[in-house]
Amino acid sequence: MVRTDQGDIRCRSVVIATNARSAKILVPSLQVPNSNAVTTWYHLADCAGAELTDGKSTLVIDGKKFNGHIDDPTRPLVNTVVMTNAAPSYATGNRTLISSSALGVHHSSQAENLVRSHLAALYKVSTSNWTHVATYPVPDALPMMAAPHDTEQSVRLSDGVYLAGDYRQVSSINGALASGRRAAEALLVDDL
């Protein structure tokens, strides 16, 4: 029996295909990993994408950040990309859209100023005239994968109840899809 806002639904099987936090709400006894948080900023640049990465859809990382400067607060970004170099339709009128991400949840205008400064260093251009479009903090972006991590946790919770999500396999979109496939395959095997 599955209980919804619209009423109860009788079923032989159910797949709980959610993020870890939602699965824990539905199944309180379920052990789920903590999550990593990510904040993404979007900016419209005042220059062409070709000026930033030679027009290529290149993911830019800060090599210094991963070479002993991991906790440097003046270098918050882990990566940035000129989105419109990969998909011009993401902005109108030949505008240049930049997406940049940092670990953790960041809300303040000070954080946006640090991001803008870091972008200037990474792209070697002034960002003072860039337009801040939006900031999206995602507290549960990806499940933590502390070692040792079981990359193929059972998708069978109990008779007729299956779990799917990146927290059951590998913390990624691919992990979520793969665990969904495994849950569907297990359901089909068990239901036949």
Coordinates of N, CA and C in Angstrom, one line a residue:
M1 N 0.8 -1.2 0.0 CA 0.0 0.0 0.0 C 0.9 1.2 0.0
V2 N 0.6 2.1 -0.9 CA 1.3 3.4 -1.0 C 0.3 4.5 -0.6
R3 N 0.7 5.3 0.3 CA -0.2 6.4 0.8 C 0.2 7.7 0.1
T4 N -0.7 8.4 -0.6 CA -0.4 9.7 -1.2 C -1.4 10.7 -0.7
D5 N -1.2 12.0 -1.1 CA -2.2 13.0 -0.8 C -3.5 12.8 -1.5
Q6 N -3.5 12.1 -2.6 CA -4.7 11.8 -3.3 C -5.4 10.5 -2.9
G7 N -4.8 9.8 -1.9 CA -5.4 8.5 -1.4 C -4.4 7.4 -1.5
D8 N -4.8 6.2 -1.0 CA -4.0 5.0 -1.0 C -4.0 4.3 -2.4
I9 N -2.9 3.7 -2.7 CA -2.7 3.0 -4.0 C -2.3 1.6 -3.6
R10 N -3.0 0.6 -4.0 CA -2.6 -0.8 -3.8 C -1.6 -1.2 -4.9
C11 N -0.5 -1.8 -4.5 CA 0.5 -2.2 -5.5 C 1.3 -3.4 -5.0
R12 N 1.9 -4.1 -5.9 CA 2.7 -5.3 -5.5 C 4.1 -4.8 -5.1
S13 N 4.6 -3.8 -5.8 CA 5.9 -3.3 -5.6 C 6.0 -1.8 -5.7
V14 N 7.0 -1.2 -5.1 CA 7.3 0.2 -5.2 C 8.8 0.5 -5.3
V15 N 9.1 1.4 -6.1 CA 10.5 1.8 -6.2 C 10.6 3.2 -5.6
I16 N 11.4 3.4 -4.6 CA 11.6 4.7 -4.0 C 12.8 5.3 -4.6
A17 N 12.6 6.1 -5.7 CA 13.6 6.7 -6.5 C 13.7 8.2 -6.1
T18 N 14.5 8.5 -5.1 CA 14.6 9.8 -4.5 C 16.1 10.1 -4.2
N19 N 16.3 11.3 -3.7 CA 17.6 11.6 -3.1 C 17.6 11.0 -1.7
A20 N 18.8 11.0 -1.1 CA 19.0 10.3 0.2 C 18.1 10.8 1.3
R21 N 18.0 12.2 1.4 CA 17.2 12.8 2.4 C 15.8 12.4 2.3
S22 N 15.2 12.4 1.1 CA 13.8 12.1 0.9 C 13.6 10.6 1.2
A23 N 14.5 9.7 0.9 CA 14.4 8.3 1.2 C 14.4 8.1 2.7
K24 N 15.2 8.8 3.4 CA 15.2 8.7 4.9 C 13.9 9.1 5.5
I25 N 13.3 10.1 4.9 CA 11.9 10.5 5.4 C 10.9 9.4 5.2
L26 N 11.0 8.8 4.0 CA 10.0 7.7 3.7 C 10.3 6.4 4.4
V27 N 11.6 6.2 4.7 CA 12.0 5.0 5.4 C 13.0 5.4 6.5
P28 N 12.4 5.8 7.7 CA 13.2 6.3 8.8 C 14.4 5.4 9.3
S29 N 14.2 4.1 9.1 CA 15.3 3.2 9.5 C 16.5 3.1 8.6
L30 N 16.3 3.7 7.4 CA 17.3 3.6 6.3 C 18.6 4.4 6.7
Q31 N 19.8 3.8 6.6 CA 21.0 4.5 6.8 C 21.4 5.2 5.5
V32 N 21.6 6.5 5.5 CA 22.0 7.2 4.3 C 23.2 8.1 4.6
P33 N 24.0 8.4 3.6 CA 25.2 9.2 3.9 C 24.9 10.7 4.0
N34 N 25.7 11.4 4.6 CA 25.6 12.9 4.6 C 25.8 13.4 3.2
S35 N 25.5 14.6 3.0 CA 25.6 15.2 1.6 C 26.6 16.3 1.6
N36 N 27.2 16.5 0.4 CA 28.0 17.6 0.1 C 27.2 18.7 -0.5
A37 N 27.5 19.9 -0.1 CA 26.7 21.1 -0.6 C 27.5 21.8 -1.7
V38 N 26.8 22.4 -2.6 CA 27.5 23.2 -3.7 C 26.6 24.4 -3.9
T39 N 27.3 25.5 -4.2 CA 26.6 26.7 -4.6 C 27.1 27.1 -6.0
T40 N 26.2 27.4 -6.9 CA 26.5 27.8 -8.3 C 26.0 29.2 -8.6
W41 N 26.9 30.0 -9.1 CA 26.6 31.4 -9.5 C 26.5 31.4 -11.0
Y42 N 25.6 32.3 -11.5 CA 25.5 32.5 -13.0 C 25.7 34.0 -13.2
H43 N 26.6 34.3 -14.2 CA 26.9 35.7 -14.6 C 26.8 35.8 -16.1
L44 N 26.4 37.0 -16.5 CA 26.5 37.4 -17.9 C 27.7 38.3 -18.1
A45 N 28.6 37.8 -18.9 CA 29.9 38.6 -19.1 C 29.6 39.7 -20.1
D46 N 30.5 40.7 -20.0 CA 30.4 41.8 -21.0 C 31.4 41.7 -22.1
C47 N 31.8 40.4 -22.4 CA 32.7 40.1 -23.5 C 32.2 38.8 -24.1
A48 N 32.7 38.5 -25.3 CA 32.4 37.3 -26.0 C 33.0 36.1 -25.3
G49 N 32.4 34.9 -25.4 CA 32.9 33.7 -24.9 C 34.3 33.4 -25.5
A50 N 34.5 33.8 -26.7 CA 35.8 33.5 -27.4 C 36.9 34.2 -26.7
E51 N 36.7 35.3 -26.0 CA 37.7 36.0 -25.2 C 38.1 35.3 -23.9
L52 N 37.2 34.4 -23.5 CA 37.4 33.8 -22.2 C 38.1 32.4 -22.3
T53 N 37.7 31.6 -23.2 CA 38.3 30.3 -23.3 C 38.5 29.9 -24.8
D54 N 38.8 30.9 -25.6 CA 39.0 30.8 -27.0 C 37.8 30.2 -27.7
G55 N 36.6 30.4 -27.1 CA 35.4 29.9 -27.7 C 35.1 28.5 -27.5
K56 N 36.0 27.8 -26.7 CA 35.8 26.4 -26.4 C 34.9 26.2 -25.2
S57 N 34.2 25.1 -25.1 CA 33.4 24.7 -24.0 C 34.3 23.9 -23.0
T58 N 35.2 24.7 -22.3 CA 36.2 24.1 -21.4 C 35.8 24.3 -20.0
L59 N 35.9 23.3 -19.2 CA 35.7 23.4 -17.8 C 37.0 23.9 -17.2
V60 N 36.9 25.1 -16.6 CA 38.1 25.7 -16.0 C 38.2 25.4 -14.5
I61 N 39.3 24.9 -14.1 CA 39.5 24.7 -12.6 C 40.7 25.5 -12.2
D62 N 40.8 25.8 -10.9 CA 41.9 26.5 -10.3 C 42.9 25.6 -9.8
G63 N 44.0 25.4 -10.6 CA 45.0 24.4 -10.2 C 45.7 24.8 -8.9
K64 N 45.7 26.1 -8.6 CA 46.3 26.5 -7.3 C 45.4 26.0 -6.1
K65 N 44.1 26.0 -6.3 CA 43.2 25.5 -5.3 C 43.5 24.1 -4.9
F66 N 43.9 23.3 -5.8 CA 44.1 21.9 -5.6 C 45.6 21.6 -5.4
N67 N 46.4 22.6 -5.2 CA 47.8 22.5 -5.0 C 48.2 23.2 -3.7
G68 N 47.5 22.9 -2.6 CA 47.9 23.5 -1.3 C 47.1 24.7 -0.9
H69 N 46.2 25.1 -1.8 CA 45.4 26.3 -1.4 C 43.9 26.0 -1.3
I70 N 43.6 24.7 -0.9 CA 42.2 24.3 -0.8 C 41.3 25.1 0.1
D71 N 41.9 25.6 1.2 CA 41.1 26.4 2.1 C 41.2 27.9 1.9
D72 N 41.8 28.4 0.8 CA 42.0 29.8 0.6 C 40.6 30.5 0.4
P73 N 40.1 31.3 1.3 CA 38.8 31.9 1.1 C 38.7 32.9 0.0
T74 N 39.9 33.3 -0.6 CA 39.8 34.2 -1.7 C 39.7 33.5 -3.0
R75 N 39.7 32.2 -3.0 CA 39.6 31.3 -4.1 C 38.5 30.3 -3.9
P76 N 37.2 30.8 -3.8 CA 36.1 29.9 -3.5 C 35.7 28.8 -4.5
L77 N 36.0 29.1 -5.8 CA 35.5 28.3 -6.9 C 36.3 27.0 -7.1
V78 N 35.6 25.9 -7.4 CA 36.2 24.7 -7.8 C 36.2 24.5 -9.3
N79 N 35.2 25.2 -9.9 CA 35.2 25.1 -11.4 C 34.3 26.2 -11.9
T80 N 34.5 26.5 -13.2 CA 33.7 27.5 -13.9 C 33.7 27.1 -15.4
V81 N 32.6 27.5 -16.1 CA 32.5 27.2 -17.5 C 31.7 28.2 -18.2
V82 N 32.1 28.5 -19.4 CA 31.4 29.5 -20.3 C 30.3 28.6 -20.9
M83 N 29.1 28.7 -20.4 CA 28.0 27.8 -20.8 C 27.6 28.1 -22.3
T84 N 27.6 29.3 -22.7 CA 27.2 29.6 -24.0 C 28.2 29.2 -25.1
N85 N 29.5 28.9 -24.7 CA 30.4 28.2 -25.6 C 30.0 26.8 -25.9
A86 N 29.3 26.2 -25.0 CA 28.8 24.8 -25.2 C 27.4 24.8 -25.8
A87 N 26.6 25.7 -25.3 CA 25.2 25.8 -25.8 C 24.8 27.2 -25.9
P88 N 25.0 27.8 -27.1 CA 24.7 29.2 -27.4 C 23.3 29.6 -27.0
S89 N 22.3 28.7 -27.1 CA 20.9 29.0 -26.8 C 20.7 29.3 -25.3
Y90 N 21.7 29.1 -24.4 CA 21.5 29.4 -23.0 C 21.4 30.8 -22.7
A91 N 21.8 31.7 -23.7 CA 21.6 33.1 -23.5 C 21.2 33.7 -24.8
T92 N 20.5 34.8 -24.8 CA 20.0 35.4 -26.0 C 20.9 36.6 -26.4
G93 N 20.8 36.9 -27.7 CA 21.5 38.1 -28.2 C 23.0 38.1 -28.1
N94 N 23.6 36.9 -28.4 CA 25.0 36.8 -28.3 C 25.6 37.1 -27.0
R95 N 24.9 37.0 -25.9 CA 25.4 37.2 -24.6 C 26.2 36.0 -24.1
T96 N 27.0 36.2 -23.1 CA 27.9 35.1 -22.7 C 27.5 34.8 -21.2
L97 N 27.1 33.5 -21.0 CA 26.6 33.0 -19.7 C 27.7 32.2 -19.1
I98 N 28.1 32.6 -17.9 CA 29.1 31.9 -17.1 C 28.5 31.1 -15.9
S99 N 28.8 29.9 -15.7 CA 28.4 29.1 -14.6 C 29.6 28.8 -13.7
S100 N 29.6 29.0 -12.4 CA 30.7 28.8 -11.5 C 30.2 28.2 -10.2
S101 N 31.0 27.2 -9.8 CA 30.6 26.5 -8.6 C 31.6 26.4 -7.5
A102 N 31.2 26.5 -6.2 CA 32.0 26.3 -5.0 C 31.4 25.3 -4.1
L103 N 32.2 24.6 -3.3 CA 31.7 23.7 -2.4 C 31.1 24.5 -1.2
G104 N 30.0 24.0 -0.6 CA 29.4 24.6 0.5 C 28.2 25.5 0.1
V105 N 27.5 26.0 1.1 CA 26.4 26.9 0.8 C 26.8 28.3 1.1
H106 N 26.7 29.2 0.1 CA 27.1 30.6 0.2 C 25.9 31.5 -0.2
H107 N 25.5 32.4 0.7 CA 24.4 33.3 0.4 C 24.8 34.7 0.3
S108 N 25.9 35.1 0.9 CA 26.2 36.5 1.1 C 26.6 37.2 -0.2
S109 N 26.5 38.6 -0.1 CA 27.0 39.4 -1.2 C 28.5 39.4 -1.2
Q110 N 29.1 39.2 0.0 CA 30.6 39.1 0.1 C 31.0 37.9 -0.7
A111 N 30.3 36.8 -0.6 CA 30.7 35.6 -1.4 C 30.6 35.8 -2.9
E112 N 29.6 36.6 -3.3 CA 29.5 36.9 -4.7 C 30.7 37.8 -5.2
N113 N 31.1 38.7 -4.3 CA 32.3 39.5 -4.6 C 33.5 38.7 -4.7
L114 N 33.7 37.7 -3.8 CA 34.9 36.8 -3.9 C 34.8 36.0 -5.1
V115 N 33.7 35.5 -5.5 CA 33.5 34.7 -6.7 C 33.9 35.6 -7.9
R116 N 33.4 36.8 -8.0 CA 33.7 37.7 -9.1 C 35.2 37.9 -9.2
S117 N 35.9 38.1 -8.1 CA 37.3 38.3 -8.0 C 38.1 37.1 -8.5
H118 N 37.6 35.9 -8.0 CA 38.2 34.7 -8.5 C 38.0 34.5 -10.0
L119 N 36.8 34.8 -10.5 CA 36.6 34.7 -11.9 C 37.5 35.6 -12.7
A120 N 37.8 36.8 -12.2 CA 38.7 37.7 -12.9 C 40.1 37.1 -13.0
A121 N 40.5 36.4 -11.9 CA 41.8 35.8 -11.9 C 41.9 34.5 -12.9
L122 N 40.8 33.8 -12.9 CA 40.8 32.6 -13.7 C 40.7 32.9 -15.2
Y123 N 39.9 33.9 -15.5 CA 39.7 34.2 -17.0 C 40.6 35.3 -17.4
K124 N 41.3 36.0 -16.5 CA 42.3 37.0 -16.8 C 41.6 38.2 -17.5
V125 N 40.4 38.6 -17.0 CA 39.6 39.7 -17.5 C 39.0 40.4 -16.3
S126 N 38.6 41.7 -16.5 CA 37.8 42.4 -15.5 C 36.4 41.8 -15.5
T127 N 35.9 41.6 -14.3 CA 34.5 41.1 -14.1 C 33.6 42.2 -13.5
S128 N 34.1 43.4 -13.4 CA 33.4 44.4 -12.7 C 32.1 44.8 -13.4
N129 N 32.0 44.6 -14.7 CA 30.8 44.9 -15.4 C 29.9 43.7 -15.7
W130 N 30.3 42.5 -15.2 CA 29.5 41.3 -15.4 C 28.2 41.4 -14.6
T131 N 27.1 40.9 -15.1 CA 25.9 41.0 -14.4 C 25.6 39.7 -13.7
H132 N 25.4 39.8 -12.4 CA 25.0 38.6 -11.6 C 23.6 38.2 -11.9
V133 N 23.4 37.0 -12.4 CA 22.0 36.6 -12.8 C 21.3 35.9 -11.7
A134 N 22.0 34.9 -11.0 CA 21.4 34.1 -10.0 C 22.4 33.4 -9.2
T135 N 22.1 33.0 -8.0 CA 22.9 32.1 -7.2 C 22.0 31.0 -6.7
Y136 N 22.5 29.7 -6.8 CA 21.7 28.6 -6.4 C 22.5 27.7 -5.4
P137 N 22.3 27.9 -4.1 CA 22.9 27.0 -3.1 C 22.1 25.6 -3.1
V138 N 22.8 24.5 -3.2 CA 22.2 23.2 -3.2 C 22.8 22.4 -2.0
P139 N 22.1 22.4 -0.9 CA 22.6 21.8 0.3 C 22.9 20.3 0.2
D140 N 22.1 19.6 -0.6 CA 22.2 18.2 -0.8 C 22.6 17.8 -2.2
A141 N 23.7 18.5 -2.7 CA 24.1 18.3 -4.1 C 24.4 16.9 -4.5
L142 N 25.3 16.3 -3.7 CA 25.8 14.9 -3.9 C 26.0 14.2 -2.6
P143 N 25.7 12.9 -2.5 CA 26.0 12.2 -1.3 C 27.5 12.1 -1.1
M144 N 28.0 12.1 0.2 CA 29.4 11.9 0.4 C 29.7 10.4 0.2
M145 N 30.9 10.2 -0.3 CA 31.4 8.9 -0.6 C 32.7 8.6 0.2
A146 N 32.5 8.5 1.5 CA 33.6 8.2 2.4 C 34.1 6.8 2.2
A147 N 35.4 6.6 2.2 CA 36.0 5.3 2.0 C 35.9 4.5 3.3
P148 N 35.6 3.2 3.2 CA 35.3 2.5 1.9 C 33.9 2.7 1.6
H149 N 33.6 2.9 0.3 CA 32.2 3.1 -0.2 C 31.8 2.0 -1.0
D150 N 30.6 1.4 -0.6 CA 30.0 0.3 -1.4 C 29.3 0.9 -2.6
T151 N 29.9 0.7 -3.8 CA 29.4 1.3 -5.0 C 28.2 0.6 -5.6
E152 N 27.8 -0.5 -5.0 CA 26.6 -1.2 -5.5 C 25.8 -1.7 -4.3
Q153 N 25.3 -0.8 -3.5 CA 24.5 -1.2 -2.4 C 23.2 -1.9 -2.9
S154 N 22.7 -2.8 -2.1 CA 21.5 -3.5 -2.5 C 20.3 -2.5 -2.8
V155 N 19.6 -2.8 -3.9 CA 18.5 -2.0 -4.2 C 17.2 -2.6 -3.6
R156 N 17.3 -3.8 -3.0 CA 16.1 -4.4 -2.4 C 16.1 -4.0 -0.9
L157 N 15.1 -3.3 -0.5 CA 14.9 -2.9 0.9 C 14.1 -4.0 1.6
S158 N 13.1 -4.5 1.1 CA 12.2 -5.6 1.6 C 11.4 -6.1 0.5
D159 N 10.6 -7.1 0.8 CA 9.7 -7.7 -0.2 C 8.9 -6.6 -0.9
G160 N 9.2 -6.4 -2.2 CA 8.4 -5.5 -3.0 C 8.8 -4.0 -2.9
V161 N 9.8 -3.7 -2.1 CA 10.3 -2.3 -1.9 C 11.7 -2.2 -2.4
Y162 N 11.9 -1.3 -3.3 CA 13.3 -1.1 -3.9 C 13.7 0.3 -3.8
L163 N 15.0 0.5 -3.7 CA 15.6 1.9 -3.5 C 16.4 2.2 -4.8
A164 N 16.3 3.4 -5.2 CA 17.1 3.9 -6.3 C 17.6 5.4 -6.0
G165 N 18.8 5.7 -6.3 CA 19.3 7.0 -6.1 C 20.8 7.0 -6.1
D166 N 21.5 8.1 -6.4 CA 22.9 8.1 -6.4 C 23.6 7.7 -5.1
Y167 N 22.9 7.8 -4.0 CA 23.4 7.4 -2.7 C 23.5 5.9 -2.6
R168 N 22.9 5.1 -3.5 CA 22.9 3.7 -3.5 C 24.1 3.1 -4.4
Q169 N 24.8 4.0 -5.1 CA 25.8 3.6 -6.0 C 27.0 4.5 -6.0
V170 N 27.0 5.4 -7.0 CA 28.1 6.4 -7.1 C 27.5 7.8 -7.1
S171 N 28.0 8.7 -6.4 CA 27.5 10.1 -6.3 C 27.6 10.8 -7.6
S172 N 26.6 10.6 -8.5 CA 26.6 11.3 -9.8 C 25.3 11.0 -10.5
I173 N 25.1 11.7 -11.5 CA 23.9 11.5 -12.3 C 23.9 10.0 -12.8
N174 N 25.1 9.6 -13.3 CA 25.2 8.3 -13.8 C 24.9 7.2 -12.7
G175 N 25.4 7.5 -11.5 CA 25.1 6.6 -10.4 C 23.6 6.5 -10.1
A176 N 22.9 7.6 -10.2 CA 21.4 7.6 -10.0 C 20.8 6.8 -11.1
L177 N 21.2 7.0 -12.3 CA 20.6 6.3 -13.4 C 20.9 4.8 -13.3
A178 N 22.1 4.4 -13.0 CA 22.5 3.0 -12.9 C 21.7 2.3 -11.7
S179 N 21.6 3.0 -10.6 CA 20.8 2.4 -9.5 C 19.4 2.3 -9.9
G180 N 18.8 3.2 -10.6 CA 17.5 3.1 -11.1 C 17.3 1.9 -12.0
R181 N 18.2 1.7 -12.9 CA 18.2 0.5 -13.7 C 18.3 -0.8 -12.9
R182 N 19.2 -0.8 -11.9 CA 19.3 -2.0 -11.1 C 18.0 -2.3 -10.3
A183 N 17.4 -1.2 -9.8 CA 16.1 -1.4 -9.0 C 15.1 -1.9 -10.0
A184 N 15.0 -1.4 -11.2 CA 13.9 -1.9 -12.1 C 14.2 -3.3 -12.5
E185 N 15.5 -3.7 -12.7 CA 15.8 -5.1 -13.1 C 15.5 -6.0 -11.9
A186 N 15.8 -5.6 -10.7 CA 15.5 -6.4 -9.5 C 14.0 -6.6 -9.4
L187 N 13.2 -5.5 -9.5 CA 11.8 -5.6 -9.5 C 11.2 -6.6 -10.5
L188 N 11.7 -6.5 -11.7 CA 11.2 -7.4 -12.8 C 11.6 -8.9 -12.5
V189 N 12.8 -9.1 -12.0 CA 13.2 -10.5 -11.6 C 12.3 -11.0 -10.5
D190 N 12.1 -10.2 -9.5 CA 11.3 -10.6 -8.3 C 9.8 -10.8 -8.6
D191 N 9.3 -10.0 -9.6 CA 7.9 -9.9 -9.8 C 7.4 -11.0 -10.8
L192 N 8.4 -11.6 -11.5 CA 8.0 -12.6 -12.5 C 7.8 -14.0 -11.9

